[in-house]
Coordinates of C-alpha atoms and ligand atoms in Angstrom, one line a residue:
X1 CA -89.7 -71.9 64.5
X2 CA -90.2 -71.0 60.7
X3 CA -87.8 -71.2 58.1
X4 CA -87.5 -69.3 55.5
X5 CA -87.0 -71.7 52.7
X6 CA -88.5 -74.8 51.7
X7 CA -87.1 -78.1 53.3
X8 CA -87.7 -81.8 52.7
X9 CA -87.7 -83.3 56.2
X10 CA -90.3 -85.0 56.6
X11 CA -92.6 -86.1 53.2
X12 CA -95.6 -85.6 55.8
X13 CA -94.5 -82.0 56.0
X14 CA -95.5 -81.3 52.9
X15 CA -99.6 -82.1 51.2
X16 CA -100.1 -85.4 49.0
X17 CA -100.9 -82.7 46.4
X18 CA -97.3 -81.8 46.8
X19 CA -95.8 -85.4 46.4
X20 CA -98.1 -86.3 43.5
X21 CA -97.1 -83.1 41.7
X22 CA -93.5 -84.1 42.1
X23 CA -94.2 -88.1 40.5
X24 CA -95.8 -86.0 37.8
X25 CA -93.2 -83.5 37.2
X26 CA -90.6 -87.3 37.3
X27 CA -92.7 -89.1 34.9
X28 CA -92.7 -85.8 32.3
X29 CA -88.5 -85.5 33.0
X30 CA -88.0 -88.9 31.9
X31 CA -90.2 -88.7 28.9
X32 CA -88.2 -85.5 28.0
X33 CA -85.2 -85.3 29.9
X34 CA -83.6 -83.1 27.1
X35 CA -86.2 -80.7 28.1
X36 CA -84.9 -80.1 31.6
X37 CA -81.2 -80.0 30.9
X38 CA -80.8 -76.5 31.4
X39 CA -83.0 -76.1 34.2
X40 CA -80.5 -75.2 36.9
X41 CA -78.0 -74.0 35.3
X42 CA -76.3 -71.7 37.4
X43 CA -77.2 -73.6 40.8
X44 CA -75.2 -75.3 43.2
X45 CA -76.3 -78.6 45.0
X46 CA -74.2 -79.3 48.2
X47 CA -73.8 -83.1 49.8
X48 CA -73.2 -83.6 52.9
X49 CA -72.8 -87.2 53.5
X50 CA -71.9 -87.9 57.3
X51 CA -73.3 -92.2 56.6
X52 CA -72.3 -94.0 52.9
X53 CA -73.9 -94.2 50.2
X54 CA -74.7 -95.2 46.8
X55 CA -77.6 -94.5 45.3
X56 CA -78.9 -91.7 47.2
X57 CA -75.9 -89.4 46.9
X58 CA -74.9 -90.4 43.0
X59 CA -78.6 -89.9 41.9
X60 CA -79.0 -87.2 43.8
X61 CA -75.3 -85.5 42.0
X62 CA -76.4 -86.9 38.3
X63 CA -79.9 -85.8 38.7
X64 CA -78.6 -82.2 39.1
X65 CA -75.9 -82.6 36.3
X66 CA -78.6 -83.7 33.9
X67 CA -80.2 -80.4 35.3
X68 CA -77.4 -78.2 34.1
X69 CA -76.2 -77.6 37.3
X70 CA -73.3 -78.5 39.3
X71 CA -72.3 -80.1 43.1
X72 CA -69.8 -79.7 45.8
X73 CA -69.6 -81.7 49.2
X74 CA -68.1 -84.5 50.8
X75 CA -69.1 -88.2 50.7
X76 CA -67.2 -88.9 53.9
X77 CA -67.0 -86.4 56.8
X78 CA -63.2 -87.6 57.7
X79 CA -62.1 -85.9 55.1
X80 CA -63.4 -82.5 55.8
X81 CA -63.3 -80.6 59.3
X82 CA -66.1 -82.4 60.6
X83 CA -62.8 -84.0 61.9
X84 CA -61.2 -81.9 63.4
X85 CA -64.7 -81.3 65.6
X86 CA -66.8 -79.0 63.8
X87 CA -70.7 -79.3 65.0
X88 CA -73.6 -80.5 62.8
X89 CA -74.4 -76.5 62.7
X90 CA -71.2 -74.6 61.7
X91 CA -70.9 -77.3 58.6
X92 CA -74.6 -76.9 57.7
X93 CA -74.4 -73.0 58.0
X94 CA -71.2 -72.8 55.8
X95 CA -71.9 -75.7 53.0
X96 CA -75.5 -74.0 52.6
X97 CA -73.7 -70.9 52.7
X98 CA -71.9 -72.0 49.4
X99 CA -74.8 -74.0 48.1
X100 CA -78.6 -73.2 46.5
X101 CA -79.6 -76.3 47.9
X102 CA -78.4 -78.8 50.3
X103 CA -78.7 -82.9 50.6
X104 CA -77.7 -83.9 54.4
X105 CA -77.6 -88.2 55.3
X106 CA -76.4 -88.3 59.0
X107 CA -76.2 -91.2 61.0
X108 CA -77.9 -89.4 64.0
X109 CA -82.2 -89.4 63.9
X110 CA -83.6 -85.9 63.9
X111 CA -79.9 -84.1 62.2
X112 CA -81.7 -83.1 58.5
X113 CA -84.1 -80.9 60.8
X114 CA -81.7 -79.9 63.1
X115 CA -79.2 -78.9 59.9
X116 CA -82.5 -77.2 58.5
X117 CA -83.0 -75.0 61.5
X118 CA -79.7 -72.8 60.5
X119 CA -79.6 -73.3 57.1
X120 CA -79.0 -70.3 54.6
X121 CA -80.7 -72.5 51.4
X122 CA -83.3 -75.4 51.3
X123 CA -82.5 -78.5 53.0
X124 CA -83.2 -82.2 52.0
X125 CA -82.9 -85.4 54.2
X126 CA -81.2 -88.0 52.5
X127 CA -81.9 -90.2 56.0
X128 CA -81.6 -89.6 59.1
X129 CA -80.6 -92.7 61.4
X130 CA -83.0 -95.4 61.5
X131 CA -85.7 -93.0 60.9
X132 CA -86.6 -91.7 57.6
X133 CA -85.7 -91.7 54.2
X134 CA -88.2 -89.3 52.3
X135 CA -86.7 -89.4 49.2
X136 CA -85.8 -92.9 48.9
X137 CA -90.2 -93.0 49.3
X138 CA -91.0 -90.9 46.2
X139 CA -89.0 -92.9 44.5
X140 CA -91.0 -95.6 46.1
X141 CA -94.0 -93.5 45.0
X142 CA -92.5 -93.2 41.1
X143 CA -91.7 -96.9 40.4
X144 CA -95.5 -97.9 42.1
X145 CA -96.9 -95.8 40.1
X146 CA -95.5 -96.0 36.8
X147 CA -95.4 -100.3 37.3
X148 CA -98.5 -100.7 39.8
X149 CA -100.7 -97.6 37.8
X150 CA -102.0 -97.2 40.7
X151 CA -100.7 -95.9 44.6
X152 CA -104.5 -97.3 46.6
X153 CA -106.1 -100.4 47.0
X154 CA -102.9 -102.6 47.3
X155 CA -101.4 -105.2 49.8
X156 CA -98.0 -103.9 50.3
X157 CA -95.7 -106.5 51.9
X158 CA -92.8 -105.2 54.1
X159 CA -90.1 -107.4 55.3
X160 CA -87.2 -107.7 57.3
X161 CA -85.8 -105.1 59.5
X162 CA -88.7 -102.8 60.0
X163 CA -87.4 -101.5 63.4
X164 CA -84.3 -99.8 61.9
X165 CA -85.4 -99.5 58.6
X166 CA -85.9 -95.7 57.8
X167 CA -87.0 -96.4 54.2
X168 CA -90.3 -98.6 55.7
X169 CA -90.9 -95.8 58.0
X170 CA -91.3 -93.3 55.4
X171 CA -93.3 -95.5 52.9
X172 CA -95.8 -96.4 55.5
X173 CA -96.5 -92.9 56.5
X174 CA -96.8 -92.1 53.0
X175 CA -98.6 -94.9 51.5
X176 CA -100.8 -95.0 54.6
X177 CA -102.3 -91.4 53.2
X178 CA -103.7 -92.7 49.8
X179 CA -106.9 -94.4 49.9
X180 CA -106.9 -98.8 51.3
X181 CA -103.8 -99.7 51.2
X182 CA -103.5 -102.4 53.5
X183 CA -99.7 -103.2 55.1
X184 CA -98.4 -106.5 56.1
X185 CA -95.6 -106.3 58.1
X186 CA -93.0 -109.5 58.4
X187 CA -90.7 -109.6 60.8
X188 CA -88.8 -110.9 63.7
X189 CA -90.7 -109.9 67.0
X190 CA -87.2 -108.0 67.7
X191 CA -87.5 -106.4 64.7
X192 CA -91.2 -105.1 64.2
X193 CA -92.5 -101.8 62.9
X194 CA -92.2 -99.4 65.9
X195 CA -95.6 -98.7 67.4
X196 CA -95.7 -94.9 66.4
X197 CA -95.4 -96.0 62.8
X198 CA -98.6 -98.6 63.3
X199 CA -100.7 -95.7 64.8
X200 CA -100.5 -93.2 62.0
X201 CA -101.2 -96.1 59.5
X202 CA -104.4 -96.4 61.5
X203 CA -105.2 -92.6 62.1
X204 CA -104.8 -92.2 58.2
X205 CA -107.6 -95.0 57.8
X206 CA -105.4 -98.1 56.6
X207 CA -104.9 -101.4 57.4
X208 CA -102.2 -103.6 58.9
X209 CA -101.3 -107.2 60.3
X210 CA -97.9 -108.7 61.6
X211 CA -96.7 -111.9 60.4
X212 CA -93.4 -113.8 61.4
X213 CA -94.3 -115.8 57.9
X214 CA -92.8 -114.4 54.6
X215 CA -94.2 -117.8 52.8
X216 CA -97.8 -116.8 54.0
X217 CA -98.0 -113.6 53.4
X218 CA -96.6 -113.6 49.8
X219 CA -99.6 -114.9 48.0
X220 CA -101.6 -111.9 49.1
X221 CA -99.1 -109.1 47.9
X222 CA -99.3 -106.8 45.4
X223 CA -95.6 -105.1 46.0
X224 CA -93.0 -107.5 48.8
X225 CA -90.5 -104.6 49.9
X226 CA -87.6 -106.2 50.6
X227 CA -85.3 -104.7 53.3
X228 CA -81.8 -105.3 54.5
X229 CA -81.1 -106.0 58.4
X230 CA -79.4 -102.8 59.4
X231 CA -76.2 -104.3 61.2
X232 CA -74.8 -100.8 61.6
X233 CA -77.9 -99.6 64.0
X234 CA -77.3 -102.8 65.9
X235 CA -75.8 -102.3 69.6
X236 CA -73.6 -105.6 69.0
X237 CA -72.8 -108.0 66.8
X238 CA -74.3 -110.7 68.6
X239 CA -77.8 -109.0 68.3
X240 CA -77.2 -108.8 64.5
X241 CA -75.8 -112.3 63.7
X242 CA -78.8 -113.9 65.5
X243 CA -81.4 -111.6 62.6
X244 CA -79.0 -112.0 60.0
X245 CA -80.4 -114.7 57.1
X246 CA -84.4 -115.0 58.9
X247 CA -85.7 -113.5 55.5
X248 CA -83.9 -114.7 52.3
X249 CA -86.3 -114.4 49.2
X250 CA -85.8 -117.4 46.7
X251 CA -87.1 -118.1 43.4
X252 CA -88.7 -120.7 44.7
X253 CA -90.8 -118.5 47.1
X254 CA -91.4 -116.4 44.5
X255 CA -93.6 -119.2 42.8
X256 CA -96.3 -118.4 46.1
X257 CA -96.5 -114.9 44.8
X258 CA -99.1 -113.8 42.4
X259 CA -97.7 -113.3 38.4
X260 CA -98.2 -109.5 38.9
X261 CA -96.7 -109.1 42.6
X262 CA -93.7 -106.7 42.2
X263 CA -90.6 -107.1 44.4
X264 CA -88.6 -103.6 45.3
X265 CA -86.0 -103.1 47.8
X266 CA -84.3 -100.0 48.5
X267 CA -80.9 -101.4 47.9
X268 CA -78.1 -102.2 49.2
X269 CA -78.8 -105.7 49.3
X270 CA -76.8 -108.0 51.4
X271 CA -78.6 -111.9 51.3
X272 CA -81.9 -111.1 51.7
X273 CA -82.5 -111.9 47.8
X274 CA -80.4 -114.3 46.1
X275 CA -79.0 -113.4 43.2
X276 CA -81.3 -115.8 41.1
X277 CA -84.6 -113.7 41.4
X278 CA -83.0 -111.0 39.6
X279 CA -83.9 -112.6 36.3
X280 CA -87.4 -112.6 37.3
X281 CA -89.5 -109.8 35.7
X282 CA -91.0 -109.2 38.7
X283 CA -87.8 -107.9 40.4
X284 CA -88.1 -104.4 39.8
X285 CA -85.4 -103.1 42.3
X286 CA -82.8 -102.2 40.0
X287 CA -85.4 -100.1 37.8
X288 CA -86.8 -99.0 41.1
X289 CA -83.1 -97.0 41.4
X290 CA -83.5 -95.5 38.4
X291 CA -86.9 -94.0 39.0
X292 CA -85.1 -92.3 41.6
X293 CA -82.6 -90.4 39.6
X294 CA -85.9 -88.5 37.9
X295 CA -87.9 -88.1 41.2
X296 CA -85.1 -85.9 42.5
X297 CA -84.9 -84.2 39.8
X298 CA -88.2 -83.6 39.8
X299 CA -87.7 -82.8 43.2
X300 CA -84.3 -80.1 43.3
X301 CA -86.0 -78.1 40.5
X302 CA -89.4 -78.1 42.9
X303 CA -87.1 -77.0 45.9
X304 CA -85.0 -74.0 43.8
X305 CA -88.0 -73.0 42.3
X306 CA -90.4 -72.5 45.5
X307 CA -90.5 -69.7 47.5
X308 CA -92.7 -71.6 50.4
X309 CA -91.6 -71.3 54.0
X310 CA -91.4 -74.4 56.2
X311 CA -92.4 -75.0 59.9
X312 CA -89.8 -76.5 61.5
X313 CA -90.3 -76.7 65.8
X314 CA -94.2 -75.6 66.4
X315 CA -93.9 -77.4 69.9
X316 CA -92.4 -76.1 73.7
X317 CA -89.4 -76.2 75.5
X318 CA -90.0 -77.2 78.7
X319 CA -87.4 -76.9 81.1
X320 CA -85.0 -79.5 82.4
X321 CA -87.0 -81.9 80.0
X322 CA -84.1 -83.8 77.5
X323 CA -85.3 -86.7 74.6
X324 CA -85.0 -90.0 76.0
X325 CA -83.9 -91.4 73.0
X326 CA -79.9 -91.5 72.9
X327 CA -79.7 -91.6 68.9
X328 CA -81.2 -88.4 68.7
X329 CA -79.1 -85.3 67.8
X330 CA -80.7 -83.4 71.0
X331 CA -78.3 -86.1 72.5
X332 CA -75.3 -85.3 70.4
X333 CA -75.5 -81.5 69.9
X334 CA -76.5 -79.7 72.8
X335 CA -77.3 -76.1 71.4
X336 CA -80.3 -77.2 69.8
X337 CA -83.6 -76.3 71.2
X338 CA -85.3 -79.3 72.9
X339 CA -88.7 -78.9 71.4
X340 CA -91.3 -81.4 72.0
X341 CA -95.3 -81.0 70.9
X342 CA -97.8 -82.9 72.6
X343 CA -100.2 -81.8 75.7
X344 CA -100.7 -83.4 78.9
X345 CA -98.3 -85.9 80.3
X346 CA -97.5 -86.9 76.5
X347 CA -94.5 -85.1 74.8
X348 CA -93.2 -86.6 71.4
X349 CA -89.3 -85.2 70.8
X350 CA -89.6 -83.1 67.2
X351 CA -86.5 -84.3 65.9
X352 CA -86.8 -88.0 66.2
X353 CA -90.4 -89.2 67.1
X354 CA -89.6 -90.4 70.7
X355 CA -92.5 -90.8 73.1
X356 CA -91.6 -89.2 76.6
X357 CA -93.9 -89.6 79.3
X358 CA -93.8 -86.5 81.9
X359 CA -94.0 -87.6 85.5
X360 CA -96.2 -85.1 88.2
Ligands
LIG401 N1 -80.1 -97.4 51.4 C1 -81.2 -97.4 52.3 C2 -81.0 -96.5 53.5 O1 -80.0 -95.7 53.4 C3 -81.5 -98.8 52.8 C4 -80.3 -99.5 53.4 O2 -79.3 -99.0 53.6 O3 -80.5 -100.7 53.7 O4 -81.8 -96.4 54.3
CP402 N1 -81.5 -96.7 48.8 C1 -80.4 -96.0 49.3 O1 -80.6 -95.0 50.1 O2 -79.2 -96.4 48.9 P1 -77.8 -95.8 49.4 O3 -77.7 -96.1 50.9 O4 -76.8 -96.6 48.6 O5 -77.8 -94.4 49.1

């Protein structure tokens, strides 16, 4: 199924070309911001935020005030008719109704694409359950490459909750597409990098290894990303509590790390950096944040601007054949097509990544 505008699912959707044209387009905003401030005037950004939020939603609103434009949405669903029962679909189909573009963070994998299939205007996914985050990445992208110079050749530390963490998943698929890069994933065997993840990182010619050990993988980085255990993808709170506090960065780790390492976390942080390596120059994350507000920018004048048409489901329906995966929005809102690509006994759910393996 093709839509008719262009949407921001996936950052895989769209060519490198693309995403390296938007960093661009970020770096020239914040050299000349005054430049752009009348860029959309006239245009209407929707938010539709079904999971809180901080950054993502308030960068995403200033960046298109500083555009010229102006915003309408809801930054908690109880207070529109989402409680009273209205499906992921009617919402999307009247918000984008009212909007030029719309920004959709759901706490269900797979609902930015599923939101996308009806939508009357572009669509971006502000994160999608624990499974990506695409513009929380060029962001990402921005702050490497205006700190690092540089988005190959690094050792790119990733640590903490990597299973849930839909930020990691994104940077990994994208970072993995620019030239060795080499991943070192730390984690708890409970929470590791999910296997689908590792695979493209390989298929796109990188390099990865697992360690339990923040203290020996620090030495070799070039950028620690810092994550925060996800307590709210967590089945229980006795799952959580037992993660909780394995990964706390200290100044006095950060004396292992080279003199040019950067540290960036997507933020919120919980513990997982005490408060004291903030005065180190290395820690970039609050900077990081800021890099964001330009990149989307750069990013909602791209999408109003674009006349490009986006694939959404290119796989098959096959029937009696439901994702496996109960966080996906297949599972949740049963009018959507269950579309899965994939040949043989394979089939990988197009809304969430899941792996389903068809018996004969
Ligand atoms: N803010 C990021 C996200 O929404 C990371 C986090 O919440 O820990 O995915
Ligand atoms: N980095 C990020 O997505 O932050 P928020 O959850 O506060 O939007």
């Amino acid at each position: 199924m093709t839509s008719q505008f262009p949407h921001l699912i996936d950052l895989n959707d769209h060519p490198v070309t693309w995403w390296n044209g938007l960093l661009s387009l970020g770096q020239e905003i914040m050299q000349n911001p005054m430049l752009y401030a009348n860029s959309c005037r006239g245009k209407i950004m929707g938010t539709l935020f079904y999971e809180p939020s901080t950054r993502t939603q308030m960068s995403f609103q200033t960046a298109m005030l500083r555009l010229g434009g102006t915003i309408i949405g809801f930054d908690n669903p109880q207070t529109s008719s989402v409680a009273k029962g209205e499906n992921l679909k009617d919402t999307t189909k009247i918000v984008s109704g009212y909007s030029d573009v719309l920004v959709i963070r759901h706490p269900t994998v797979g609902a930015a694409k599923a939101a996308a299939l009806t939508a009357e205007c572009p669509v971006i996914n502000a994160g999608d359950g624990g499974h990506l985050h695409p513009t929380q990445t060029l962001t990402d992208l921005l702050t490497l490459k205006c700190e690092k110079g540089t988005l190959s050749g690094l050792t790119i530390g990733l640590c903490g909750d990597l299973l849930n963490g839909r930020t990691v998943h994104s940077l990994c698929k994208a970072m993995s597409c620019y030239p060795n890069n080499h991943f070192i994933m730390i984690s708890t065997k409970e929470l590791a990098m999910p296997h689908y993840i590792k695979s493209i990182i390989h298929a796109n010619g990188c390099t990865y290894e697992e360690t339990f050990s923040l203290e020996e993988a620090i030495p070799k980085l070039d950028m620690l990303y810092m994550t925060r255990i996800q307590r709210e993808r967590f089945a229980s709170d006795e799952e959580y509590f037992a993660q909780k506090d394995t990964y706390i960065l200290t100044p006095q780790k950060m004396k292992l790390a080279k003199k040019d390492m950067i540290v960036l976390h997507p933020l919120p942080r919980v513990d997982e950096i005490e408060i004291a390596v903030d005065d180190d120059p290395r820690a970039l994350y609050f900077k990081q944040a800021k890099y964001g507000m330009y990149v989307r920018m750069a990013l909602i004048l791209t999408m109003l601007q674009s006349t490009a048409t986006t694939e959404l489901l290119s796989g098959t329906v096959h029937k009696g054949v439901c994702c496996p995966n109960p966080k996906c929005i297949t599972n949740q809102e049963y009018y959507l097509p269950k579309s899965f690509t994939g040949t043989g006994t394979t089939l990988v759910c197009e809304y969430c990544d899941e792996r389903l393996l068809l018996e004969h």
